[in-house]
Every structure is written in C-alpha cells, then in structure tokens.
C-alpha cells in the first residue's frame, strides 16, 4: 500500500506533447479510475508510472521513493496491458510464474500463488495452454492473473475488462472490487466503460488532451461536472445541452432560448448571475420527468422517437431548440406519438450551467 | 412461383472439382518450368554413372547400360585437386569447418543486435543500423584488398579464423536487417511486460524473444548456409591453401588442364559439392516460406 504522487509531469513523443504539466496525488489504497477519450494519454500516463516511457519533465513518487528514473522492476508495480502482452511461447502457468521466478521466489510459493490467482479468475482448466489457444476474454483474464500474482504496492490496469462478455465483465468487476478491499493496494485503472468507472472508483480523473479536467468522487463527477467536456463525457446516454442566455427579471433567473424560457432560479450559482451572459444548460436524461415534484419547473417537449431499453425507455425530442433525450421507466404510458407536445418537469437545483465561452461551471 | 424443388439433389456436397482451360495452361507451364530445371540435373546424374567409354560413344541423355559409382568414388577420393590427388574429401571437411562457425556467429550476433536495436533502442542505434545498411549496397570487391592487409596484420590471414571473420563481417548487414525487421513486427508491450516482470537484457532475450524467433532463425540459417557453402572468392583469398573449401577444389578438378577431361568425374564432383545446399532447401523449403511470411504478416 503506497501513495503515488505525480508532479508537473511532461511527456513528449517527438514534438507531440502528450502529457502536459500533470499533477496527480493518489492516496494509499485508493482506487483511481482514469477516464477519457481515445488518444488522450491514459496509457501513456500508466506507462510513465510503470517506468516504461521516458518522461521529459516532472517527478513520480511511489510511497517514499522518487522513482522518476527507477527501473520498472524496482517500482513495486503490477500491470495489465491493453494488448494483454502475454508471452506467446509460454503456457498460461508459465506466463503467470515468470515474474515470481525472476524475483527468485521459492518454487512451492510460486505454485501456490499461481494456483490461487488461477482459481479466482477461473483459469484452472487452461493452465497448460498457450495464449494462441485462448479466446480474447481468456487471454485478458490471464493478463490480470499475471499482474495479481506479484505482490505489488500499486497495480496498473489498462482497460483490463474491455474484451469480456457482459456477464463475465460484471463478475470480474465485483471480483476486482473485492480484491482491492482484500489487498488494500493502490490501483490505477483505465477504462472506457462508464459503469466500471462509476462503480469501482474511489475517485475518477477525467482526462482530455493530456490534461486532467476533474479529479473527484464518482458522485461529484456525475452531479457537479466542472466543465462541459466532463459533463458530456460522463453519463450514458449523454447529458442534454441547451444553449441560451441568462435573463434576470424580478428576482427570477431564466434561461432565454430561441424557443421560450426555462426557469433556473433555484440553481446554486457559484457567483452572482449576470443578465445577458451566454450559457449552456446541462440536463441529464433522468433530470426530466413527466410528473412534477415540489418546486420543479415545466418545459415543453416535442416528441420524435421512443426507444425501449429494457429497464428504462428513452424518449427523444426537441426542447427549447435543442435535441434532448429523456429517461423514463419503461412501464410509463401512454407512449406519446411522434410530433406530440408533452410537458416535462425538472429540478433546477440539480442541473448544470456552463459558461458558453469558457465552458466551465457557473 | 415455379415448382422447382427447394433443395435439388445435384446441388449437394463439396464443390465439384473442375479442370478448365486456365488450370490446364497453368499445369503445362509448371511442368515445362520443372523440366527446364530438371534437365541439366538429369544429364549430370546419368553422365556421372557412366564410364568414359559410354560417355564418348552414347548420347548424353541416355541412361547408362551399366551404371557404376566408379566416377563418384574417384571424385570423392582420388581426383586431382591441384597438386594433390585425394579427391574432394578434404575440401568437404574444410567447407564444414568454415561453415559451422560462419553460420552460428553471424546468426547469433544478428539476433542479439537486432533485439537490442528493436527493443532497447540505444542511443545511436538508428545510426548504426543505417550505416550497416549502406554496407549492404557497397560491392564487396572494394573491401578485399584492405581486408587482406588488415587480417594479415592481426594474424588472421590464410587460416580458418580469417575466413570465418570475413564471412561474419559481410553477413552482418543482412542478418541485422532480417532480425531487426522481424523483431520490430513483434508487439512492444510484450517487452514492456517482461521488463515489469523483472527480466534483464539477457533474460528477456533468452526466455521471451528467442523462443519467438524460430521462423526468422530458420531463414537466416538457410541464407547463410547456402551463401557460405557456395562461396568461392573469399575461400580462395582468405582461407589459405590448407583450408580451401570444396568449391575451390571443384574448380580445380573441372579446370585441370592435364590429361583427358573426365566428364563423369566432373559431374559427380559437381553434384557432391551442390549436395549440402540442395539438402538444406529440400528439408527446409516449407520453413523458409513460412519464415519469410511470418516476417511480413503478424499473427
Ligand atoms: N510511441 C509513441 N510515439 C508517438 N506517439 C505516441 C506513442 N504512443 C502514443 N502516442 C500518442 O500519444 C497519444 C496518447 O496515446 P495513449 O496510448 O496514451 O492514448 P490512450 O488514452 O491510452 O487511448 P486509448 O483509450 O485509445 O487506449 C496519442 O495521440 C498517440 O498517438
Ligand atoms: Mg490506451
């Protein structure tokens, strides 16, 4: 169990600055999830922590040690690669024992540890196979197993569950969570999967273009995204954005759009709202509901498409000049026909409002 | 809707074999090409099995009336290869003594250097690689005189060590090209995983990289075996008169000016000399093709 501290990290490939001035402090035993679009530098950051990429500037500390220039094997890390990176000429068992063998652990202990990881990851029947004889999901489990058998202080996971089927993914997700509780090790975990990020993380770091946009608890990230990028990136289906400008009249604050006004008086503005400021209103699909509660405000929706998604349904349409989606319980009826106008209700204290130019939260 | 049966019986089973015009032409071409290559071999084999009487009197294509291995025995044990008349035996042994280190050394060096350049990326590695590649395009005749002077100054001129050194030096560019390109096609993450697992330079090479190198090693060995075995010029210049390889001795047999030309012995000697590359190709052709393909396509 060690903390990981990254200060002023810069990584460049040629003239391409992939990580810029990045600061990140990960507490001992924390589960940190890195979330971000493809190509934003998540794998590069993991590689830097592992010592597999040379850094152009900055420092990396693991526990009490400055590891900025340390060899990968001396950093006390285990890593699962996005591409599995299993040794093709070794069996599953040899793949998992290799690291322990290199660290000169006694044979019996190696066997025992490998067996434990194998049974946890349901790899027992595959131990004597070569990687080429495994399915994608099985390979991924071996890659996880290979990282877990080493007792590292920090585990780095690069999209370790991306190739599994939905059921196994859920199972392993729970398994990883239990494992984290059991080992108490620090974990840095890259994923594209929102559910994984929101369920596993103590804190989530949302990255864009090599810069961390927001580092906070999953709840905070979901409820109070600091800017429009984070708001749009987290959540599925994505947040609805409605453009407009603020209008202050008689102690009321409205969002004035091309098609009518939306009341946002109850929104907890961080600073006093100014009249005429151009802003973007962010409404999550579940923030719009057909039945009002105390203090909610109405909005008129022109329905275009209704989609059932199992447990819930998605109603798409036009609201104040923007295309929006609304999440409803699937048993909600009657289903409105296309072109119908229905009134939806929202709680203005739960929405997000961003400056239209700087895109940061107001 | 017609009353055609849904699954007619004649449309069942594996695709029927067909011999169309295109196929026929293809086979004819292949047979012609094979014949063109096999024809000289046929003449050589039949001639080597005749005695000189039959060679002079009969047609060169005919199978001998009384085939005998006399010419082969003579080529192996008693044909004159210059001043001595002890056949090709000595040359065969010399060629083997030259061959083994001249194959093992460049292949091993090429594998290690290619591995270091591809995975460890040392500073200046690209420069080294570029320099060696330029070496590939300079005709080696240019180097011969300077090499003779250099090797003789370090006592490596006119002995096995000298000829092995020459073969190794001239093989390095192509060996490095083969191995570096093959390793460059392997995923870098594999190497990174091994680094995290705690492998050092040699451990990663031995345990991870080498076991994946079989296809490219086969290609390198075949190239080098045939190259070294068929070499004439370097052997003649650098090996010294006691270590002349088989090719040089064969030349002496075939070009001997004294006495009558013993065609049957010459044919037998030629086949004997060509036997090693022939066997190598025969047994490794499949591997060779596979190895070349493995370098080009991943997975
Ligand atoms: N070895 C390299 N040389 C040059 N550029 C690189 C190299 N590795 C990565 N990059 C670039 O750095 C950027 C970040 O890459 P990285 O692999 O970290 O993305 P990522 O966030 O992991 O994306 P993904 O989610 O698709 O895995 C990309 O634009 C990529 O093109
Ligand atoms: Mg990645």
XYZ file of C-alpha atoms and ligand atoms in Angstrom:
693
model
C 0.000 0.000 0.000
C 1.696 3.145 -1.208
C 0.697 6.545 -2.324
C 1.501 7.631 -5.857
C 2.378 11.249 -6.395
C 2.944 12.823 -9.775
C 4.169 16.358 -10.027
C 4.476 18.544 -13.132
C 4.735 15.547 -15.416
C 5.544 16.205 -19.072
C 5.770 13.514 -21.718
C 6.567 14.192 -25.340
C 6.798 11.967 -28.394
C 8.925 13.935 -30.815
C 7.231 17.312 -30.980
C 3.913 15.941 -29.746
C 3.307 16.880 -26.101
C 1.092 14.046 -24.924
C 1.036 14.782 -21.182
C 1.245 18.398 -20.089
C 2.184 19.597 -16.638
C 0.152 16.919 -14.957
C -0.250 16.819 -11.178
C -1.884 13.840 -9.552
C -1.903 12.661 -5.968
C -3.246 9.171 -5.288
C -3.805 8.156 -1.679
C -2.512 4.836 -0.305
C -5.046 2.095 -1.039
C -7.101 4.302 -3.310
C -8.852 3.023 -6.419
C -8.366 5.713 -9.051
C -10.038 5.441 -12.443
C -8.691 7.303 -15.465
C -11.426 8.189 -17.878
C -11.009 9.953 -21.189
C -11.459 9.777 -24.936
C -9.263 7.552 -27.054
C -5.800 9.019 -27.556
C -5.915 11.423 -24.610
C -2.831 9.902 -22.969
C -4.196 7.400 -20.440
C -1.934 4.534 -21.482
C 0.978 6.925 -21.728
C 0.414 8.054 -18.141
C 0.270 4.443 -16.905
C 3.449 3.649 -18.832
C 5.161 6.584 -17.174
C 4.164 5.388 -13.709
C 5.440 1.925 -14.644
C 8.725 3.340 -15.909
C 8.218 2.165 -19.472
C 8.205 5.639 -21.013
C 10.855 8.275 -20.507
C 9.491 11.468 -19.010
C 10.516 14.856 -20.369
C 9.969 16.655 -17.087
C 8.458 16.327 -13.627
C 8.660 13.719 -10.890
C 6.947 10.491 -9.965
C 6.936 9.188 -6.398
C 5.688 5.818 -5.221
C 5.487 5.582 -1.447
C 8.575 7.223 -0.028
C 10.689 6.740 -3.150
C 11.364 9.006 -6.051
C 11.002 6.545 -8.928
C 11.248 9.050 -11.755
C 14.350 7.277 -13.054
C 13.895 3.854 -11.432
C 13.772 0.604 -13.384
C 10.253 -0.839 -13.895
C 11.028 -3.882 -11.744
C 12.151 -1.719 -8.823
C 8.911 0.230 -8.588
C 6.766 -2.408 -6.898
C 4.084 -2.386 -9.560
C 1.976 -4.915 -11.426
C 0.490 -4.021 -14.769
C -2.198 -5.336 -17.087
C -1.639 -4.210 -20.658
C -4.328 -3.063 -23.027
C -2.962 -5.559 -25.576
C -2.613 -8.385 -22.974
C 1.071 -8.819 -23.903
C 1.164 -12.493 -22.930
C 4.365 -14.371 -23.726
C 3.316 -16.423 -26.759
C 5.698 -19.359 -26.258
C 4.845 -19.927 -22.609
C 1.847 -21.713 -21.175
C -0.652 -19.848 -19.044
C 1.042 -21.205 -15.940
C 4.498 -20.132 -17.108
C 3.155 -16.728 -18.059
C 1.889 -16.228 -14.551
C 5.003 -17.609 -12.824
C 7.558 -15.701 -14.868
C 7.638 -12.586 -12.726
C 7.874 -14.529 -9.460
C 10.642 -16.659 -10.933
C 12.559 -13.535 -11.871
C 12.146 -12.283 -8.308
C 13.592 -15.632 -7.105
C 10.648 -16.785 -5.013
C 10.752 -20.414 -3.854
C 9.076 -22.910 -6.202
C 6.386 -24.038 -3.779
C 5.319 -20.495 -3.065
C 5.129 -19.685 -6.770
C 2.943 -22.712 -7.381
C 0.659 -21.815 -4.515
C 0.229 -18.175 -5.535
C -0.365 -19.006 -9.178
C -2.963 -21.593 -8.216
C -4.799 -19.089 -6.037
C -4.933 -16.450 -8.775
C -5.969 -19.089 -11.296
C -8.900 -20.282 -9.246
C -10.041 -16.745 -8.608
C -10.000 -15.939 -12.331
C -11.453 -19.336 -13.344
C -8.299 -20.232 -15.233
C -7.737 -23.696 -13.728
C -8.640 -25.728 -16.843
C -6.484 -23.525 -19.082
C -3.193 -23.660 -17.202
C -1.311 -25.783 -19.745
C -2.468 -23.895 -22.852
C -0.568 -21.366 -24.885
C -2.034 -17.855 -25.329
C -2.787 -18.553 -29.011
C -5.161 -21.295 -27.892
C -7.276 -18.951 -25.751
C -10.186 -16.675 -26.552
C -9.831 -12.913 -26.172
C -11.568 -12.895 -22.807
C -9.490 -15.790 -21.503
C -6.303 -14.013 -22.538
C -7.444 -10.937 -20.694
C -8.019 -12.963 -17.534
C -4.544 -14.455 -17.810
C -3.124 -10.955 -18.158
C -4.943 -9.918 -14.986
C -3.723 -13.057 -13.236
C -0.144 -12.392 -14.237
C -0.307 -8.956 -12.634
C -2.061 -10.161 -9.497
C 0.322 -12.971 -8.544
C 3.036 -10.435 -7.874
C 2.507 -8.681 -4.618
C 2.855 -5.144 -5.770
C 2.095 -1.943 -3.900
C 0.491 -0.377 -6.927
C -1.466 -2.106 -9.671
C -1.923 -0.515 -13.065
C -4.816 -1.723 -15.203
C -5.134 -0.613 -18.815
C -8.692 -1.459 -19.859
C -8.482 -4.948 -18.373
C -12.101 -5.918 -18.946
C -12.677 -4.423 -22.375
C -12.894 -7.734 -24.220
C -15.090 -9.718 -21.874
C -18.742 -10.512 -22.351
C -21.220 -8.583 -20.227
C -21.703 -11.324 -17.640
C -18.035 -12.075 -17.072
C -17.271 -8.391 -17.025
C -19.739 -7.827 -14.200
C -18.378 -10.838 -12.331
C -14.786 -9.731 -12.667
C -15.678 -6.193 -11.783
C -17.077 -7.384 -8.485
C -14.071 -9.673 -8.119
C -11.677 -6.765 -8.663
C -13.533 -4.673 -6.130
C -13.304 -7.464 -3.528
C -9.664 -7.935 -4.391
C -8.990 -4.277 -3.875
C -10.614 -4.397 -0.464
C -8.633 -7.535 0.415
C -5.204 -6.438 -0.820
C -5.648 -2.810 0.114
C -3.251 -1.976 -2.698
C -3.325 1.256 -4.648
C -4.883 0.795 -8.041
C -4.898 2.953 -11.154
C -7.422 1.775 -13.648
C -8.066 2.928 -17.209
C -11.445 2.269 -18.745
C -13.929 3.493 -21.337
C -16.805 1.870 -19.507
C -18.861 4.368 -17.512
C -20.393 1.754 -15.264
C -16.972 0.364 -14.391
C -15.677 3.819 -13.655
C -18.614 4.830 -11.505
C -18.799 1.556 -9.557
C -15.120 0.827 -8.966
C -13.585 4.199 -8.336
C -12.904 5.996 -5.099
C -12.070 8.906 -7.316
C -12.222 9.445 -11.059
C -9.815 11.534 -13.077
C -11.338 12.709 -16.356
C -8.637 13.500 -18.908
C -8.673 15.403 -22.150
C -5.655 16.094 -24.351
C -3.148 15.059 -21.680
C -4.673 17.324 -19.018
C -6.789 16.224 -16.059
C -10.069 18.125 -16.255
C -11.600 16.976 -13.000
C -10.483 14.720 -10.198
C -13.281 13.868 -7.787
C -15.541 11.150 -6.431
C -17.837 9.430 -8.943
C -20.856 11.171 -7.396
C -19.287 14.577 -7.622
C -18.180 13.998 -11.217
C -21.644 12.884 -12.190
C -23.594 15.521 -10.282
C -21.323 18.525 -10.477
C -19.060 18.275 -13.547
C -16.627 21.197 -13.612
C -16.913 21.821 -17.324
C -18.837 20.914 -20.377
C -16.338 18.284 -21.504
C -16.618 16.308 -18.273
C -20.407 16.728 -18.296
C -20.682 15.373 -21.823
C -18.142 12.587 -21.330
C -19.595 11.026 -18.186
C -23.038 9.508 -18.233
C -24.831 7.373 -20.779
C -26.945 8.424 -22.565
C -25.109 11.714 -22.508
C -26.162 14.963 -20.916
C -28.514 17.238 -22.897
C -27.165 20.681 -23.666
C -29.388 23.693 -24.289
C -27.846 26.959 -25.462
C -29.201 30.336 -24.363
C -28.529 33.437 -22.284
C -29.367 34.361 -18.725
C -32.247 36.760 -18.107
C -32.745 38.382 -14.691
C -36.287 39.680 -14.066
C -37.926 40.478 -10.688
C -35.609 38.237 -8.649
C -36.156 35.362 -11.098
C -33.385 33.868 -13.258
C -34.414 32.434 -16.628
C -32.525 30.790 -19.446
C -33.720 32.612 -22.514
C -33.596 30.433 -25.628
C -34.850 30.868 -29.166
C -37.963 28.878 -28.172
C -39.136 30.112 -24.827
C -37.647 30.489 -21.359
C -36.535 27.890 -18.813
C -36.624 28.800 -15.136
C -33.265 28.268 -13.312
C -33.846 30.498 -10.298
C -33.112 27.687 -7.855
C -29.735 26.824 -9.452
C -26.910 27.252 -6.901
C -24.841 29.800 -8.809
C -21.260 29.999 -7.542
C -21.185 33.699 -8.359
C -23.967 36.217 -8.922
C -25.511 35.603 -12.353
C -25.289 38.485 -14.823
C -28.065 39.408 -17.176
C -27.342 38.540 -20.812
C -24.473 36.124 -20.158
C -24.302 33.394 -22.810
C -24.512 29.958 -21.146
C -25.186 26.289 -21.787
C -27.700 24.447 -19.636
C -26.907 20.786 -18.961
C -29.769 18.419 -18.165
C -29.203 14.726 -17.570
C -31.786 12.480 -19.270
C -33.161 11.410 -15.878
C -33.492 15.010 -14.756
C -36.538 15.439 -16.981
C -39.599 13.675 -15.572
C -43.235 13.529 -16.612
C -44.562 14.103 -13.047
C -43.665 17.278 -11.127
C -42.482 17.451 -7.538
C -42.425 20.396 -5.168
C -40.565 23.341 -6.713
C -39.942 21.817 -10.140
C -40.242 23.791 -13.331
C -42.032 22.839 -16.549
C -40.584 22.517 -20.041
C -42.335 21.636 -23.256
C -41.003 18.671 -25.258
C -41.897 17.824 -28.870
C -41.589 14.059 -29.164
C -39.755 12.468 -32.097
C -38.702 8.912 -31.151
C -39.471 6.471 -28.335
C -36.899 3.721 -27.636
C -37.315 0.925 -25.148
C -34.058 -0.163 -23.452
C -35.173 -2.928 -21.138
C -35.466 -1.496 -17.646
C -35.995 2.050 -18.871
C -37.054 3.774 -22.041
C -35.666 6.749 -23.862
C -37.862 9.483 -25.216
C -36.134 11.733 -27.739
C -37.399 15.040 -28.950
C -36.914 18.774 -29.194
C -36.847 21.056 -26.155
C -36.200 24.785 -26.368
C -34.466 24.411 -29.707
C -32.154 21.557 -28.632
C -32.361 17.830 -29.277
C -32.724 16.062 -25.951
C -33.307 12.583 -24.589
C -35.397 11.777 -21.545
C -35.057 8.654 -19.425
C -38.387 7.181 -18.346
C -39.455 3.997 -16.611
C -40.316 1.505 -19.352
C -43.813 0.934 -17.993
C -44.698 4.594 -18.435
C -47.786 5.012 -20.594
C -49.377 6.082 -22.775
C -46.452 6.343 -25.180
C -46.847 9.720 -26.884
C -46.930 9.635 -30.714
C -44.270 11.427 -32.751
C -44.972 15.131 -33.023
C -46.942 15.282 -29.769
C -46.147 18.017 -27.244
C -45.735 16.847 -23.658
C -44.803 18.783 -20.562
C -41.708 17.596 -18.698
C -40.548 18.746 -15.285
C -37.050 19.354 -13.949
C -35.446 20.350 -10.661
C -33.397 23.470 -11.369
C -31.206 22.862 -8.305
C -29.842 19.639 -9.875
C -28.932 20.883 -13.350
C -25.551 22.203 -14.527
C -24.903 25.554 -16.129
C -21.704 26.275 -18.051
C -20.334 29.459 -19.493
C -20.776 29.265 -23.278
C -17.241 30.555 -23.946
C -15.034 29.119 -21.202
C -17.263 26.038 -20.854
C -16.633 25.905 -17.112
C -19.334 25.539 -14.493
C -21.016 28.605 -13.086
C -43.539 -19.302 -58.340
C -42.359 -22.370 -60.249
C -42.466 -25.819 -58.733
C -38.659 -26.099 -58.513
C -37.731 -28.320 -55.540
C -36.237 -26.167 -52.797
C -33.015 -28.162 -52.355
C -32.247 -30.110 -55.591
C -30.118 -33.195 -55.013
C -27.459 -32.287 -57.590
C -26.517 -29.136 -55.643
C -25.280 -31.021 -52.616
C -21.919 -31.864 -51.116
C -18.429 -30.455 -51.635
C -17.719 -28.185 -54.550
C -17.098 -30.393 -57.635
C -13.548 -30.452 -58.978
C -13.182 -28.872 -62.382
C -10.389 -28.861 -64.947
C -10.836 -25.808 -67.089
C -8.557 -24.285 -69.698
C -6.859 -21.913 -67.290
C -5.893 -24.738 -64.943
C -4.603 -26.803 -67.841
C -2.389 -23.978 -69.098
C -1.111 -23.429 -65.577
C -0.135 -27.079 -65.186
C 1.565 -27.145 -68.595
C 3.619 -24.078 -67.674
C 4.643 -25.601 -64.360
C 5.633 -28.874 -65.989
C 7.678 -27.040 -68.617
C 9.454 -24.984 -65.966
C 10.184 -28.066 -63.866
C 11.553 -29.869 -66.930
C 13.819 -26.950 -67.798
C 15.332 -27.067 -64.316
C 15.492 -30.851 -64.046
C 17.017 -31.448 -67.456
C 20.617 -30.412 -66.608
C 20.394 -32.415 -63.376
C 19.335 -35.471 -65.365
C 22.319 -35.101 -67.698
C 24.646 -34.714 -64.734
C 23.326 -37.760 -62.901
C 23.353 -40.050 -65.940
C 26.797 -38.909 -67.043
C 28.228 -39.416 -63.576
C 27.009 -43.022 -63.633
C 28.690 -43.875 -66.956
C 32.271 -44.864 -67.599
C 34.317 -42.758 -70.032
C 33.731 -45.272 -72.842
C 29.974 -44.796 -72.577
C 30.317 -41.022 -72.251
C 32.233 -40.832 -75.520
C 30.065 -43.218 -77.510
C 26.480 -42.758 -76.305
C 24.012 -39.914 -76.356
C 24.292 -37.535 -73.413
C 20.628 -38.050 -72.466
C 20.632 -41.839 -72.343
C 20.609 -43.927 -69.162
C 23.905 -45.884 -68.926
C 23.852 -49.545 -69.948
C 25.976 -50.488 -66.925
C 25.579 -47.786 -64.297
C 28.517 -47.632 -61.901
C 29.619 -45.480 -58.983
C 33.266 -45.513 -60.056
C 33.224 -41.830 -61.069
C 31.704 -40.862 -57.719
C 34.344 -42.802 -55.825
C 37.053 -41.180 -57.871
C 35.626 -37.685 -57.356
C 35.472 -38.259 -53.611
C 38.833 -39.965 -53.046
C 41.288 -39.685 -55.934
C 40.557 -36.862 -58.366
C 43.350 -34.342 -58.647
C 42.536 -31.040 -56.935
C 45.642 -29.149 -57.809
C 48.954 -30.656 -56.703
C 47.431 -33.477 -54.683
C 45.142 -36.194 -55.950
C 42.955 -37.104 -52.980
C 39.517 -36.118 -54.279
C 37.042 -33.730 -52.706
C 37.141 -35.312 -49.229
C 39.479 -32.716 -47.812
C 37.520 -29.850 -49.300
C 34.304 -31.175 -47.820
C 35.812 -31.237 -44.340
C 37.288 -27.748 -44.854
C 33.939 -26.428 -46.019
C 32.246 -27.878 -42.932
C 34.880 -26.351 -40.638
C 34.293 -22.990 -42.263
C 30.522 -23.390 -42.438
C 29.629 -24.090 -38.812
C 31.210 -21.030 -37.178
C 30.431 -18.825 -40.183
C 26.747 -19.597 -39.749
C 26.495 -19.711 -35.965
C 28.402 -16.500 -35.314
C 26.551 -14.086 -37.651
C 23.149 -15.541 -36.800
C 23.779 -15.189 -33.064
C 25.234 -11.700 -33.442
C 22.423 -10.633 -35.755
C 19.759 -11.887 -33.341
C 21.237 -10.115 -30.321
C 21.917 -6.852 -32.158
C 18.501 -6.870 -33.822
C 16.896 -7.461 -30.423
C 18.860 -4.660 -28.814
C 18.059 -2.219 -31.627
C 14.355 -3.052 -31.772
C 13.541 -3.222 -28.091
C 16.146 -1.393 -26.064
C 16.545 1.405 -28.598
C 20.016 2.515 -27.513
C 21.097 5.999 -28.439
C 22.812 5.942 -31.826
C 21.156 2.637 -32.711
C 19.438 4.085 -35.754
C 22.773 5.455 -36.962
C 24.418 2.058 -36.581
C 21.591 0.382 -38.424
C 21.736 2.919 -41.253
C 25.490 2.521 -41.521
C 25.251 -1.243 -41.781
C 22.521 -0.961 -44.402
C 24.788 1.203 -46.531
C 27.285 -1.644 -46.245
C 24.714 -3.824 -47.958
C 24.958 -1.751 -51.121
C 28.723 -1.457 -51.492
C 30.180 -4.156 -53.767
C 32.392 -6.269 -51.549
C 35.210 -6.483 -54.077
C 36.076 -2.985 -52.846
C 36.893 -4.331 -49.406
C 39.060 -7.257 -50.409
C 42.454 -5.648 -50.605
C 42.111 -3.603 -47.386
C 40.747 -6.672 -45.636
C 43.720 -8.777 -46.706
C 46.054 -6.169 -45.225
C 44.080 -5.801 -42.016
C 43.659 -9.534 -41.410
C 47.304 -10.304 -42.128
C 48.372 -7.615 -39.666
C 46.404 -9.374 -36.887
C 47.446 -12.865 -37.952
C 44.073 -13.870 -39.340
C 45.095 -14.131 -42.975
C 45.195 -17.581 -44.534
C 43.501 -19.603 -41.804
C 40.027 -20.688 -40.715
C 39.706 -17.792 -38.276
C 40.283 -15.345 -41.119
C 37.694 -16.795 -43.444
C 35.143 -17.023 -40.599
C 35.799 -13.385 -39.741
C 35.267 -12.371 -43.363
C 32.027 -14.305 -43.675
C 30.783 -12.845 -40.388
C 31.593 -9.277 -41.349
C 29.876 -9.493 -44.704
C 26.818 -11.262 -43.305
C 26.127 -8.714 -40.555
C 24.111 -6.180 -42.611
C 21.672 -8.728 -43.976
C 21.429 -10.597 -40.645
C 20.725 -7.367 -38.781
C 18.146 -6.329 -41.370
C 16.352 -9.672 -41.067
C 16.292 -9.793 -37.276
C 15.591 -6.126 -36.630
C 12.643 -6.082 -39.009
C 11.269 -9.293 -37.581
C 11.547 -8.013 -34.027
C 10.083 -4.662 -34.995
C 6.949 -6.543 -36.012
C 6.581 -8.083 -32.540
C 4.461 -6.101 -30.072
C 6.424 -3.720 -27.865
C 4.068 -4.388 -24.942
C 5.482 -7.899 -24.714
C 8.878 -6.467 -23.986
C 7.399 -3.974 -21.535
C 5.612 -6.756 -19.670
C 8.885 -8.637 -19.374
C 10.583 -5.510 -18.043
C 7.944 -5.199 -15.321
C 8.289 -8.901 -14.541
C 11.904 -8.115 -13.793
C 13.741 -9.574 -16.769
C 17.121 -8.103 -17.709
C 18.718 -7.798 -21.149
C 19.753 -11.443 -21.452
C 16.820 -12.980 -19.601
C 14.279 -11.266 -21.812
C 16.266 -12.293 -24.870
C 16.569 -15.920 -23.807
C 13.147 -16.503 -22.248
C 10.827 -14.254 -24.250
C 12.360 -13.131 -27.533
C 14.399 -16.145 -28.623
C 11.513 -18.636 -28.338
C 9.554 -16.471 -30.782
C 12.440 -16.246 -33.245
C 12.343 -19.734 -34.763
C 10.951 -18.671 -38.164
C 13.458 -15.899 -38.712
C 16.372 -18.004 -37.422
C 15.500 -20.652 -39.996
C 15.541 -18.044 -42.755
C 18.841 -16.610 -41.541
C 20.468 -20.046 -41.251
C 19.376 -21.088 -44.734
C 20.608 -17.863 -46.276
C 23.921 -18.119 -44.508
C 24.477 -21.859 -45.104
C 23.940 -21.533 -48.835
C 25.913 -18.310 -49.012
C 28.930 -19.678 -47.176
C 28.858 -23.080 -48.845
C 28.639 -21.624 -52.345
C 31.317 -19.026 -51.699
C 34.335 -19.301 -53.920
C 36.093 -15.956 -53.921
C 36.512 -15.424 -50.156
C 37.547 -19.062 -49.688
C 40.179 -18.768 -52.375
C 41.577 -15.500 -50.999
C 41.277 -15.763 -47.242
C 41.209 -19.437 -46.242
C 44.820 -20.285 -47.051
C 45.966 -23.242 -49.157
C 45.434 -25.813 -46.380
C 41.794 -24.855 -45.825
C 40.477 -24.427 -49.349
C 36.727 -25.062 -49.399
C 35.032 -27.611 -51.608
C 34.063 -25.061 -54.252
C 37.671 -24.137 -54.892
C 38.672 -27.800 -55.155
C 35.786 -28.485 -57.502
C 37.012 -25.687 -59.711
C 40.465 -27.249 -59.740
C 39.053 -30.610 -60.799
C 36.884 -29.184 -63.559
C 39.518 -26.805 -64.883
C 42.500 -29.131 -64.688
C 44.420 -28.825 -67.922
C 46.277 -32.112 -67.684
C 45.123 -35.291 -69.418
C 41.722 -36.074 -70.889
C 38.589 -34.450 -69.499
C 36.859 -36.952 -67.259
C 33.321 -35.701 -67.652
C 31.810 -38.367 -65.459
C 34.100 -37.499 -62.537
C 33.456 -33.807 -63.024
C 29.701 -34.353 -62.944
C 29.936 -36.477 -59.825
C 32.141 -33.891 -58.107
C 29.749 -31.098 -59.007
C 26.758 -32.967 -57.615
C 28.677 -33.773 -54.431
C 29.507 -30.119 -53.944
C 25.974 -28.968 -54.559
C 24.549 -31.594 -52.235
C 24.595 -29.602 -48.993
C 22.530 -26.596 -50.170
C 20.288 -28.990 -52.045
C 19.539 -30.963 -48.889
C 19.035 -27.784 -46.876
C 16.483 -26.499 -49.369
C 14.822 -29.852 -49.662
C 14.167 -30.203 -45.961
C 13.556 -26.594 -45.046
C 11.697 -25.202 -48.040
C 8.437 -25.135 -46.122
C 10.020 -23.467 -43.116
C 11.725 -20.986 -45.378
C 8.489 -19.840 -46.960
C 6.766 -19.795 -43.591
C 9.570 -17.738 -42.055
C 9.533 -15.153 -44.798
C 5.775 -14.870 -44.484
C 5.990 -14.651 -40.687
C 8.229 -11.641 -41.043
C 5.711 -9.936 -43.276
C 2.366 -10.746 -41.675
C 1.698 -10.808 -37.976
C -0.393 -13.362 -36.113
N 5.272 5.624 -29.069
C 4.561 6.699 -29.469
N 5.078 7.560 -30.367
C 4.373 8.645 -30.774
N 3.158 8.959 -30.339
C 2.585 8.152 -29.444
C 3.246 6.973 -28.958
N 2.437 6.362 -28.082
C 1.319 7.109 -28.023
N 1.401 8.186 -28.828
C 0.399 9.241 -28.986
O 0.111 9.730 -27.706
C -1.270 9.972 -27.550
C -1.789 9.256 -26.324
O -1.719 7.869 -26.524
P -2.253 6.831 -25.464
O -1.897 5.461 -25.936
O -1.761 7.223 -24.112
O -3.819 7.051 -25.565
P -4.967 6.370 -24.663
O -5.557 7.467 -23.870
O -4.453 5.199 -23.938
O -6.005 5.933 -25.785
P -6.904 4.588 -25.855
O -8.071 4.833 -24.995
O -7.276 4.532 -27.301
O -6.062 3.445 -25.410
C -1.932 9.532 -28.837
O -2.243 10.672 -29.589
C -0.901 8.702 -29.528
O -0.994 8.869 -30.908
Mg -4.708 3.159 -24.079
